[in-house]
Coordinates of C-alpha atoms and ligand atoms in Angstrom, one line a residue:
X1 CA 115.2 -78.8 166.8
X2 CA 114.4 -75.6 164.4
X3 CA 118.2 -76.0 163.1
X4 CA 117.6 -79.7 162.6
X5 CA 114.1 -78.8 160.7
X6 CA 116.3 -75.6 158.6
X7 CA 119.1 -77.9 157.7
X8 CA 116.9 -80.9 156.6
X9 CA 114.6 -78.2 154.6
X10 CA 117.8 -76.7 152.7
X11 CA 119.4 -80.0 151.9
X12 CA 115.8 -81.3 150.6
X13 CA 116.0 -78.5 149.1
X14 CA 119.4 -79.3 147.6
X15 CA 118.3 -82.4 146.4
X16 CA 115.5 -81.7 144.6
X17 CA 117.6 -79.1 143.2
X18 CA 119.9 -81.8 142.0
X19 CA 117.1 -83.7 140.9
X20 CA 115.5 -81.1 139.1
X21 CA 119.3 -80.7 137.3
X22 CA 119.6 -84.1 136.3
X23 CA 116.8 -84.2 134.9
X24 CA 116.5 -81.1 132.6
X25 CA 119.8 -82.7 131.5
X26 CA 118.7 -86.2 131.5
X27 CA 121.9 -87.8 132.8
X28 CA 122.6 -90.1 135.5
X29 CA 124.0 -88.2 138.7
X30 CA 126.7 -90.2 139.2
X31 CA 128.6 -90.0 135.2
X32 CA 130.7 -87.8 136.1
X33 CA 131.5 -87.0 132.5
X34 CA 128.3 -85.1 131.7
X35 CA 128.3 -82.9 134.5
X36 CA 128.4 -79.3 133.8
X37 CA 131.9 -78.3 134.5
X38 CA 131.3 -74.9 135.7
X39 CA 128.9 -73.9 138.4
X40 CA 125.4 -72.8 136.8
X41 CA 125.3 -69.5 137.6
X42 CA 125.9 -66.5 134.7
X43 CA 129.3 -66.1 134.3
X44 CA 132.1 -64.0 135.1
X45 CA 133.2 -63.3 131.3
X46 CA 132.7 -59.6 130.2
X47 CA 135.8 -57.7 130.5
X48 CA 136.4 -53.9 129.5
X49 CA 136.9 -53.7 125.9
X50 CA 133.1 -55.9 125.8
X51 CA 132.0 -53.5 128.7
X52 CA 132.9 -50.6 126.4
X53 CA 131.3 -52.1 123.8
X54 CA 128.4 -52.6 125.6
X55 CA 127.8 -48.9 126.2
X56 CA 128.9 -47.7 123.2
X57 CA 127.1 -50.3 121.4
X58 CA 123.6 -49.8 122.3
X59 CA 124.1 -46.0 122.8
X60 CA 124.6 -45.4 119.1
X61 CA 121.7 -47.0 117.3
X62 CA 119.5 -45.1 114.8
X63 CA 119.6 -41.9 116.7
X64 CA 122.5 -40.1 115.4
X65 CA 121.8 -40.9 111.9
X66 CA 117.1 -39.7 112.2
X67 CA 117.2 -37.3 115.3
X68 CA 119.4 -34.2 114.5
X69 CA 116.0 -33.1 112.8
X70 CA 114.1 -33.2 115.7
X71 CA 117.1 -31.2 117.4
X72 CA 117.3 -28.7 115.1
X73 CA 113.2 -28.2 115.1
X74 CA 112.4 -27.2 118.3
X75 CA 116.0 -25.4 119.7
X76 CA 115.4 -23.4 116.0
X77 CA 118.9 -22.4 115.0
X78 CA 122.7 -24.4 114.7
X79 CA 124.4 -23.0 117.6
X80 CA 121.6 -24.0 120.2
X81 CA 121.3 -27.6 118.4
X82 CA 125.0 -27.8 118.8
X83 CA 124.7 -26.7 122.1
X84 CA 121.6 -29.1 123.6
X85 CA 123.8 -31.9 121.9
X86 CA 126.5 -31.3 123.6
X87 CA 124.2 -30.8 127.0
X88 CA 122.4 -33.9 126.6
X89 CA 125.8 -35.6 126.3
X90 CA 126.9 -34.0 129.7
X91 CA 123.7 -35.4 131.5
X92 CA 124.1 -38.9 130.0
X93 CA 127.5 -38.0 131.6
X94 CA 126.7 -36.9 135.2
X95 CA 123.9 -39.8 134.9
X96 CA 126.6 -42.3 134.7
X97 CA 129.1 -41.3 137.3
X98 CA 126.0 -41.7 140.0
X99 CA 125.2 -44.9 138.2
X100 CA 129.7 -45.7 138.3
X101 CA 129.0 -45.4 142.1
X102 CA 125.4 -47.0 142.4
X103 CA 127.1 -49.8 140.6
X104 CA 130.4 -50.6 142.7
X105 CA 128.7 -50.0 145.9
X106 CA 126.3 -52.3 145.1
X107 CA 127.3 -54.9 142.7
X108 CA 124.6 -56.5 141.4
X109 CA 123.3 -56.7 138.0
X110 CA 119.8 -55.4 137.2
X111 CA 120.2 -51.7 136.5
X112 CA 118.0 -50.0 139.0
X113 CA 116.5 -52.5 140.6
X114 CA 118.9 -53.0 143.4
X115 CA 119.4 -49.8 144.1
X116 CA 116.2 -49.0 144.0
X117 CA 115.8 -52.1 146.3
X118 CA 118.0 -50.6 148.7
X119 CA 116.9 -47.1 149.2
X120 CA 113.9 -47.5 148.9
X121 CA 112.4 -51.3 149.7
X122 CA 110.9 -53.9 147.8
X123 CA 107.6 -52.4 146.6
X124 CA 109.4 -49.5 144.5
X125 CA 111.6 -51.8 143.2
X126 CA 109.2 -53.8 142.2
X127 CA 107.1 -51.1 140.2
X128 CA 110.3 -50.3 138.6
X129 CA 110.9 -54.0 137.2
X130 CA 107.0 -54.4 136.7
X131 CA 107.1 -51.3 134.3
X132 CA 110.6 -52.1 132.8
X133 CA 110.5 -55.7 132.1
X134 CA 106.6 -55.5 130.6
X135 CA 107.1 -52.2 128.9
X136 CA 110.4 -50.1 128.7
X137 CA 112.4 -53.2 127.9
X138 CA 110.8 -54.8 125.4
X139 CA 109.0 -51.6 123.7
X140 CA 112.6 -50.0 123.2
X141 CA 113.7 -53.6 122.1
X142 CA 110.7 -53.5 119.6
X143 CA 111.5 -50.1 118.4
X144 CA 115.0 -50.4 117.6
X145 CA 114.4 -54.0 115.5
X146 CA 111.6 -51.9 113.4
X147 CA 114.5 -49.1 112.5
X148 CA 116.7 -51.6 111.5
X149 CA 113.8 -53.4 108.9
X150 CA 113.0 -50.0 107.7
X151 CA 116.7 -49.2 106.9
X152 CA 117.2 -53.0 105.6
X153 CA 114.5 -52.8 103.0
X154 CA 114.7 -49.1 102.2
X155 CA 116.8 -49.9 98.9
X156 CA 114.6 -52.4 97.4
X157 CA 111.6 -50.2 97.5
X158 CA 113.4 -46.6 96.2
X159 CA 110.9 -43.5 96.0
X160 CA 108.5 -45.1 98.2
X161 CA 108.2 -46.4 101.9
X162 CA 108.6 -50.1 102.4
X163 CA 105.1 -51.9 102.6
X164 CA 104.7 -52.5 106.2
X165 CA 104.3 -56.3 105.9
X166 CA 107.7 -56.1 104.6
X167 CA 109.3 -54.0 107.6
X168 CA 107.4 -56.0 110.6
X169 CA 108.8 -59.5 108.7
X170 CA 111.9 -58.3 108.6
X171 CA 112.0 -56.8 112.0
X172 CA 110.2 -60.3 113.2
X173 CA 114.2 -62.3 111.4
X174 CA 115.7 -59.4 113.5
X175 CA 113.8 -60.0 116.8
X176 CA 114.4 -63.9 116.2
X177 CA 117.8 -64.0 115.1
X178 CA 119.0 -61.2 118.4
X179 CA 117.4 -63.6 120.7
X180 CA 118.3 -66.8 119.2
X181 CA 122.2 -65.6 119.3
X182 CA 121.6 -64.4 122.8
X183 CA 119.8 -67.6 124.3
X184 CA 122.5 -69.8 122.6
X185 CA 125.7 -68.4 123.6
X186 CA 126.6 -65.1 125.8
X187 CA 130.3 -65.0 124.2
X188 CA 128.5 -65.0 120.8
X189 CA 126.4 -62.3 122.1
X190 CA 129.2 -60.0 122.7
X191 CA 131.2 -60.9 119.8
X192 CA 128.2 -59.4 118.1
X193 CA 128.1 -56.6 120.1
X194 CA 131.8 -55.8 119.8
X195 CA 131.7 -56.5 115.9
X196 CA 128.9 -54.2 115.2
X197 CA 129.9 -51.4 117.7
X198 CA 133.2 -51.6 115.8
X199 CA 131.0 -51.2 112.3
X200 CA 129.3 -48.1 114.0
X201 CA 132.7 -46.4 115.0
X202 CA 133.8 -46.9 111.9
X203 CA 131.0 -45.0 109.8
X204 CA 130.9 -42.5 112.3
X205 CA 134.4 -41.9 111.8
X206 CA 134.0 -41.7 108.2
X207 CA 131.3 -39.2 108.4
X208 CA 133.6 -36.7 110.8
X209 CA 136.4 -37.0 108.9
X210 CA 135.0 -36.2 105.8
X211 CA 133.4 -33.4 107.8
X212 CA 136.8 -31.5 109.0
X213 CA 137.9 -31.8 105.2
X214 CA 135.0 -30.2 104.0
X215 CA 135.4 -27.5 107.3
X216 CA 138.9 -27.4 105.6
X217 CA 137.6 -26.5 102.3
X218 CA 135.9 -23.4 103.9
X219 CA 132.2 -24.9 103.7
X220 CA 131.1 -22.8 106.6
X221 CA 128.0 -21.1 105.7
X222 CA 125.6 -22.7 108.1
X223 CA 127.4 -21.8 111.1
X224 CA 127.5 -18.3 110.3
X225 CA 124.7 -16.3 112.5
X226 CA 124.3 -19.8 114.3
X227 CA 122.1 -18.6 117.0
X228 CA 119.7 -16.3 114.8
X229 CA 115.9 -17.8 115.0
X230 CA 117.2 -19.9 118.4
X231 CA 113.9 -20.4 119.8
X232 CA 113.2 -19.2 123.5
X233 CA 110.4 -21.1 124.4
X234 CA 111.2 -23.8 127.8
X235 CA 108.3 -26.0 126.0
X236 CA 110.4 -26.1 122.5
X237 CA 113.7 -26.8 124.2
X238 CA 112.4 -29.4 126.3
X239 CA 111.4 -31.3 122.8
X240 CA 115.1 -30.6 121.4
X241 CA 116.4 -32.7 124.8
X242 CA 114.0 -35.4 124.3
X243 CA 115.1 -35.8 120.7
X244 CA 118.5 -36.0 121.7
X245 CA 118.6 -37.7 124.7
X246 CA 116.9 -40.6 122.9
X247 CA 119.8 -40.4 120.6
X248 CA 121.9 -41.1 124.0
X249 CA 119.6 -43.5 125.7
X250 CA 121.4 -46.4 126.3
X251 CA 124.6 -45.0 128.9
X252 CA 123.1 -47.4 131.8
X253 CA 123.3 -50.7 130.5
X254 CA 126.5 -51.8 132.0
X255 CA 124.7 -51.6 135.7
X256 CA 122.5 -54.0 134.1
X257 CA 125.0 -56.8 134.3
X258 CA 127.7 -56.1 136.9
X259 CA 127.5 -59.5 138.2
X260 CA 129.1 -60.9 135.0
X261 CA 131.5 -58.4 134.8
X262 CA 134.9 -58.9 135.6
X263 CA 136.5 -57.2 138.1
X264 CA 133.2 -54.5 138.3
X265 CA 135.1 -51.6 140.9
X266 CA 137.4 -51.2 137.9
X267 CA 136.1 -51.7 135.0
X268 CA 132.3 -50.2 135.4
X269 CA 133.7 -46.7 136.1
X270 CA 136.5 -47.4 133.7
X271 CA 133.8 -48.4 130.7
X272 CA 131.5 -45.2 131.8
X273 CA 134.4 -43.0 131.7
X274 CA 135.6 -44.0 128.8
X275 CA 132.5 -44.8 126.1
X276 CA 130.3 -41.5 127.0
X277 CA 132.7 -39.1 126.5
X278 CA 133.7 -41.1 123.5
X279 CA 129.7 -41.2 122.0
X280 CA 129.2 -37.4 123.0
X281 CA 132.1 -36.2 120.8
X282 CA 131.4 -38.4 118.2
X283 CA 127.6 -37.2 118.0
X284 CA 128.9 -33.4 118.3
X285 CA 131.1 -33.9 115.6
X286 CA 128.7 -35.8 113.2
X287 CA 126.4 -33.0 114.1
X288 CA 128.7 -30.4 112.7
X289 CA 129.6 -32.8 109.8
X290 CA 125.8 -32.6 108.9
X291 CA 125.8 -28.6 109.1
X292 CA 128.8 -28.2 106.0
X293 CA 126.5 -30.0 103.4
X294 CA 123.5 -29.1 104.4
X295 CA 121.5 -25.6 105.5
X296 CA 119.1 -25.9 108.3
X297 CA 116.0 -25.9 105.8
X298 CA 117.4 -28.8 103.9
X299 CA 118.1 -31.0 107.2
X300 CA 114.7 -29.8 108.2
X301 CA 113.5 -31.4 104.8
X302 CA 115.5 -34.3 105.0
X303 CA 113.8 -37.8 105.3
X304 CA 116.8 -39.0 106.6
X305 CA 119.9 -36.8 107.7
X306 CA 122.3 -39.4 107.1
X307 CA 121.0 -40.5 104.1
X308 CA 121.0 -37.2 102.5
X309 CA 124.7 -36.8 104.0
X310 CA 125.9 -39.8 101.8
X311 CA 124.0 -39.0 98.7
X312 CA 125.9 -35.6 98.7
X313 CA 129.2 -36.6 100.1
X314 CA 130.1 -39.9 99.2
X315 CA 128.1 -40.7 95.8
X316 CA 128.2 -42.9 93.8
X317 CA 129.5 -45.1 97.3
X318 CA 125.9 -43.9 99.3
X319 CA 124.8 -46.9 99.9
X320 CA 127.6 -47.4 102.5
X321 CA 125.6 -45.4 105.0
X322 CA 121.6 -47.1 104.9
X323 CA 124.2 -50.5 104.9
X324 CA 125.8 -48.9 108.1
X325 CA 122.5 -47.8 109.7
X326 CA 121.3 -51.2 109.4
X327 CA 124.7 -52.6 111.4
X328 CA 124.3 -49.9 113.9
X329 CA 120.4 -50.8 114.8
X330 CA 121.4 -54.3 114.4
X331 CA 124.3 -53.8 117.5
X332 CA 122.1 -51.7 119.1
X333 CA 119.1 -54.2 119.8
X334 CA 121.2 -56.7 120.0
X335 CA 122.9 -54.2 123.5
X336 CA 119.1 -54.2 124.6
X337 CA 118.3 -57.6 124.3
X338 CA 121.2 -58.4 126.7
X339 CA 121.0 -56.4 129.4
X340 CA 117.0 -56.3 128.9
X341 CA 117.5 -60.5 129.8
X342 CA 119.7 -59.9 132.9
X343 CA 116.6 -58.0 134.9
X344 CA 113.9 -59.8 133.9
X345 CA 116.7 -62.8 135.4
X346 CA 117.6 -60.5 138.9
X347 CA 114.0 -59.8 139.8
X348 CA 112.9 -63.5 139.0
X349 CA 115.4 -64.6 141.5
X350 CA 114.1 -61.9 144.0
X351 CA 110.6 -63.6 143.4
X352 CA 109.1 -60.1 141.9
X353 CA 108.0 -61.9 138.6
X354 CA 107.4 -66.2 138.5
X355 CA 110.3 -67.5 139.0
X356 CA 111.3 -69.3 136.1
X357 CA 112.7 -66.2 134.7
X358 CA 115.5 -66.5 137.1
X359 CA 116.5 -69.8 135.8
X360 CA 119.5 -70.3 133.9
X361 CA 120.4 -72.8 130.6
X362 CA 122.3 -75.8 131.7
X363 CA 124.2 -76.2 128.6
X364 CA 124.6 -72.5 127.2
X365 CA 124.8 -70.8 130.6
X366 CA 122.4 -68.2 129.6
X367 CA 119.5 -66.5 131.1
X368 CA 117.3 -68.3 128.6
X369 CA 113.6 -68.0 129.8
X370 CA 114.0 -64.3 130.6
X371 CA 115.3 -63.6 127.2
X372 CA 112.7 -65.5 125.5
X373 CA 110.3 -63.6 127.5
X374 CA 111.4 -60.0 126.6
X375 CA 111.6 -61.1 122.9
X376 CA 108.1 -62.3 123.0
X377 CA 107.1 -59.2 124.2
X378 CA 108.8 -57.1 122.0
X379 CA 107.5 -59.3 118.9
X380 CA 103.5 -58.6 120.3
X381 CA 104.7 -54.3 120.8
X382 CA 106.3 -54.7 117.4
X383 CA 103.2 -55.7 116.0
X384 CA 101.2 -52.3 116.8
X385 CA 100.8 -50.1 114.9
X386 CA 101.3 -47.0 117.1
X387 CA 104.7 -47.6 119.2
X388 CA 106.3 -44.6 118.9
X389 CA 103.3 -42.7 120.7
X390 CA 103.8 -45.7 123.6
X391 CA 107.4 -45.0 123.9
X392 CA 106.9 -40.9 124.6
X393 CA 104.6 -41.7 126.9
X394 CA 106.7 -44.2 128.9
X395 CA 110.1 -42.1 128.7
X396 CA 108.6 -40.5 131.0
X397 CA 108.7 -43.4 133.4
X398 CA 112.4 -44.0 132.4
X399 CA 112.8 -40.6 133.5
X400 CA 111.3 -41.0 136.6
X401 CA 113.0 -44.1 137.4
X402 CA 116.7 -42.3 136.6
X403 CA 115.5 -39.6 139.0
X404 CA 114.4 -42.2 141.9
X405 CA 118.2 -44.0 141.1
X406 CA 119.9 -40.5 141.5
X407 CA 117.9 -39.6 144.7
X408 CA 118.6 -43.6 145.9
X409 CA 122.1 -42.3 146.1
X410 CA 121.6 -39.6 147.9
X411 CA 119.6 -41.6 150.7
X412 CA 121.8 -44.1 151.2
X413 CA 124.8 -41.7 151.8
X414 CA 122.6 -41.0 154.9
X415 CA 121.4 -44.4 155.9
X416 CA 124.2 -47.1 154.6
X417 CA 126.9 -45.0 155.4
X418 CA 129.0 -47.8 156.2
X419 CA 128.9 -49.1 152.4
X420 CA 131.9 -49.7 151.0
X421 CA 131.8 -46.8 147.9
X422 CA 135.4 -47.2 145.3
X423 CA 133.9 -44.4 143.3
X424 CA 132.2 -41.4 145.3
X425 CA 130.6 -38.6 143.1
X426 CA 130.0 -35.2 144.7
X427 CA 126.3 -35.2 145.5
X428 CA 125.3 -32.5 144.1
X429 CA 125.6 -34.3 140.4
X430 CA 122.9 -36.9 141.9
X431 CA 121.0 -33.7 142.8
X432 CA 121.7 -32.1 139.4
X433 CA 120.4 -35.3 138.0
X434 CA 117.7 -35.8 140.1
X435 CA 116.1 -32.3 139.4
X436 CA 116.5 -32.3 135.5
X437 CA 114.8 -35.9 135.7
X438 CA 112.2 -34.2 137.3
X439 CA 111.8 -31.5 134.9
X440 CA 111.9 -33.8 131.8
X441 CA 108.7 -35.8 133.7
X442 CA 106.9 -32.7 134.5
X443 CA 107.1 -29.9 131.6
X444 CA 105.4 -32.2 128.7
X445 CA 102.8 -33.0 131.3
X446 CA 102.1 -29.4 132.5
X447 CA 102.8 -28.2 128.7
X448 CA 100.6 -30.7 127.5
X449 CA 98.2 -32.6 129.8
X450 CA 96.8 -35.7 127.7
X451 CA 94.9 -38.9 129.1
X452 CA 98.2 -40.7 127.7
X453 CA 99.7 -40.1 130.8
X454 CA 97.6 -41.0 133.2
X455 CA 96.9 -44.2 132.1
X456 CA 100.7 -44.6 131.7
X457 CA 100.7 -43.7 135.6
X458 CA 97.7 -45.9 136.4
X459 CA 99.4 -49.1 134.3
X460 CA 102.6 -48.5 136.7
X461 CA 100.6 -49.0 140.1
X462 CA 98.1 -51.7 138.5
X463 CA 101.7 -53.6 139.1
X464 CA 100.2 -53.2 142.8
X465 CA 97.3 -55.4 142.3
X466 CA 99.9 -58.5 141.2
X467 CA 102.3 -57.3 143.9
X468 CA 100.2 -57.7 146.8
X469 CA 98.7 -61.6 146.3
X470 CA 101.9 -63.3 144.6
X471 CA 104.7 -61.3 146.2
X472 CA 103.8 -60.2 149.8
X473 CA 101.2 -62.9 150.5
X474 CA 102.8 -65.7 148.4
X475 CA 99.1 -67.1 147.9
X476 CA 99.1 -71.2 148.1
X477 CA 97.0 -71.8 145.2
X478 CA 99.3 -69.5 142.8
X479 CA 102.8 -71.4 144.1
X480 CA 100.8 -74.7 143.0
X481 CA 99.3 -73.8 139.5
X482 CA 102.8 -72.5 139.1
X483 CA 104.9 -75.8 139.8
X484 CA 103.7 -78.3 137.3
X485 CA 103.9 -75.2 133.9
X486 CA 107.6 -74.4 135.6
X487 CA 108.7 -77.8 136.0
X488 CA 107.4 -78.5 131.9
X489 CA 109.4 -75.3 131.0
X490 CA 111.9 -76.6 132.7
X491 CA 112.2 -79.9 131.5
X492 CA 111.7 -78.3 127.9
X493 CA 114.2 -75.4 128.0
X494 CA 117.0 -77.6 130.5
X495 CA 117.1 -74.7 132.7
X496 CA 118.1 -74.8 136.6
X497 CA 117.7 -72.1 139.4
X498 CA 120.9 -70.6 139.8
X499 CA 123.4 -72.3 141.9
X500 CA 124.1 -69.6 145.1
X501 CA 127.7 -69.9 146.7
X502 CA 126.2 -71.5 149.9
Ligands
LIG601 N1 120.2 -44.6 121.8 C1 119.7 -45.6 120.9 C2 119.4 -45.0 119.5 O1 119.9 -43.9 119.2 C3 118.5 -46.2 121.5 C4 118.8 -46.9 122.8 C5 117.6 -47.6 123.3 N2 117.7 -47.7 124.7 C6 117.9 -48.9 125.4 N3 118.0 -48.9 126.6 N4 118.0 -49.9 124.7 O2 118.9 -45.7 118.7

């Protein structure tokens, strides 16, 4: 009798599922002709050249071309900047081999979530996508857009900084056009990516190469005495990694959507192995390129390193870097706004946030409500005034949550030893990673203690107060106020729940 009462439950289930399809698409169930031809689920479609591009893509945004400043403040002399560089391109390295093996043990998309899911159960998981969908997402989302309006309208206003009604609309086109592409069409989306990480290569390539010539043509000055005035000072080096591992941020996103990725066992390793090695030379090199124009007290003075780079180097073609910048940011949000859709999607589907999040276009095949959710979002954080001050607070939590991923790994060597692992990393890189993760949360707290972080803390476990009515006790009340505003997105977006292989 209960496995009469299951079954009838799961094919009501299936019909009202079918009902709900039919009519978000407003066909008749039975012409044939307007069915979807493919099963609604997100599809199987990014391969490794778009995996790549992916990583590369949204790794290299406006980084390379503002942070070497910040680099060269606090470590205090060339060699050392060269040197944290290089280090912050080894841990985005050793980050991303435990992530190669996170991500083909387990291969679902959502970045930490599952893992975190796995080691660890469902309440840190959920903290992690309560923080990351509301906040990391969308704020990173939001701060990348605004770089790319600053660079956009920098040559129309020269000698003076853009009016700020002028960057937020123009950051507003970006935030609307990114998502727009996105929701409409997921090839589209990575033709964009591909296209623009392409661009970014390209002007990277032109800033090295003119580099070596000018290495060639014996400008060498700044590198001699390279480490004298290297500051000593934990505190100071700490703010050189920050500066450049924001320049890196970015070598995770291809966990966030394994489950459209061809072939994953291959091609996530493959795509890791292949485009952070490739970013941390190129960021090396660009670093040194910098160094044969400029002394250290002119890149100190420099608005903007790149800038001052082209005015020097390839004058009276300059404007071929801001024009660059503005491709490179562009690619770069456009990298965040993808993967930043696929978890807000995963942990709707795991019921962690309302559900129609998890719910999929009929027509485009694309995560639509989840993307229109982190680009509202970013739109409100782009607004304020102050974001940069609410992004070093919360790196902090992406720090933390890298840590709690590298530890995962290490947990579940011990208690799902029987998962299947293609790529095994020697644990003492999750331990490596799990210990500097812990030192980049702790020293700007014990170096500077500030209220900031506390209510950055306090906002991660308010997540608790949601967690415990609407996920654990699944309160009545909430389930009904919920249907009828679902079923009216529904209807208005044609979205369906993902169709599961059962
Ligand atoms: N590394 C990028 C830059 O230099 C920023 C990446 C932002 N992170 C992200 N997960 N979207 O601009």
């Amino acid at each position: 009798a209960l496995a009469n009462t299951r079954m009838d439950k799961g094919s009501c289930k299936r019909r009202s599922d079918l009902q709900n399809r039919c009519t978000a698409q407003s066909l008749d169930p039975h012409d044939k002709d307007k069915q979807p031809l493919k099963a609604t689920v997100l599809q199987k479609d990014v391969g490794l050249l778009s995996g790549i591009c992916l990583i590369i893509g949204t790794m290299i945004g406006s980084g390379i071309f503002i942070s070497p400043k910040g680099v060269l403040l606090y470590s205090g002399a060339v060699g050392p900047c060269l040197l944290v560089w290089t280090a912050c391109g080894v841990l985005a390295a050793l980050g991303a081999l435990c992530y190669a093996e996170l991500g083909t043990m387990i291969t679902k998309s959502g970045g930490e979530y599952p893992y975190l899911m796995e080691a660890f159960g469902p309440i840190v998981a959920y903290l992690y996508s309560w923080t990351t969908v509301m906040v990391l997402k969308p704020s990173s989302f939001a701060i990348i857009t605004l770089s790319f309006a600053e660079y956009a309208s920098a040559p129309f206003y020269p000698g003076c900084p853009p009016p700020p009604i002028v960057t937020k609309s123009l950051a507003a086109a970006g935030i609307i056009i990114i998502v727009s592409v996105n929701c409409l069409s997921v090839r589209l989306a990575r033709y964009v990516q591909n296209i623009f990480t392409a661009a970014k290569l390209f002007i990277i390539l032109i800033i090295v190469a003119a580099g070596i010539v000018l290495l060639a043509q014996g400008k060498t000055e700044t590198f001699s005495n390279a480490f004298e005035g290297a500051s000593s000072s934990a505190g100071s080096i700490g703010l050189a990694f920050y500066n450049g591992l924001w320049a890196y941020d970015g070598w995770n996103q291809l966990n966030f959507i394994t489950e459209e990725l061809r072939d994953p066992h291959r091609n996530l390793p493959l795509a890791i192995l292949i485009g952070i090695p490739l970013v941390s030379l190129c960021y090396v090199l660009v670093n040194v390129a910098y160094f044969t124009v400029m002394t250290t007290t002119e890149l100190l003075l420099s608005p903007a390193v790149a800038m001052t780079f082209g005015n020097r180097v390839f004058y009276p073609m300059s404007w071929i870097i801001p024009l660059f910048v503005v491709f490179s940011t562009f690619g770069s949000a456009n990298g965040s706004c993808f993967t930043a859709g696929r978890l807000a999607y995963v942990s709707g589907r795991e019921g962690h946030m309302v559900k129609i999040l998890s719910y999929i276009s009929l027509k485009r095949y694309s995560p639509m409500p989840a993307l229109l959710f982190n680009g509202f979002l970013a739109f409100c954080y782009m607004l304020q005034a102050d974001l940069g001050t609410l992004i070093n607070y919360f790196s902090l939590a992406q720090w933390a949550f890298y840590g709690l991923a590298s530890v995962a790994l290490i947990v579940m060597r011990f208690t799902r030893k029987e998962l299947h692992r293609p790529v095994k990393v020697p644990i003492v890189i999750a331990g490596l990673m799990a210990l500097v993760s812990c030192y980049l949360v702790l020293a700007p707290v014990i170096d500077k203690p500030e209220l900031e972080y506390l209510y950055c803390v306090v906002f991660i476990l308010s997540g608790l107060l949601l967690y415990y009515p609407f996920v654990h006790l699944k309160l009545k009340w909430a389930r009904n106020l919920m249907r009828p505003i679902t079923t009216h997105l529904q209807l208005l977006l044609e979205v369906v729940p993902p169709e599961t292989s059962d």
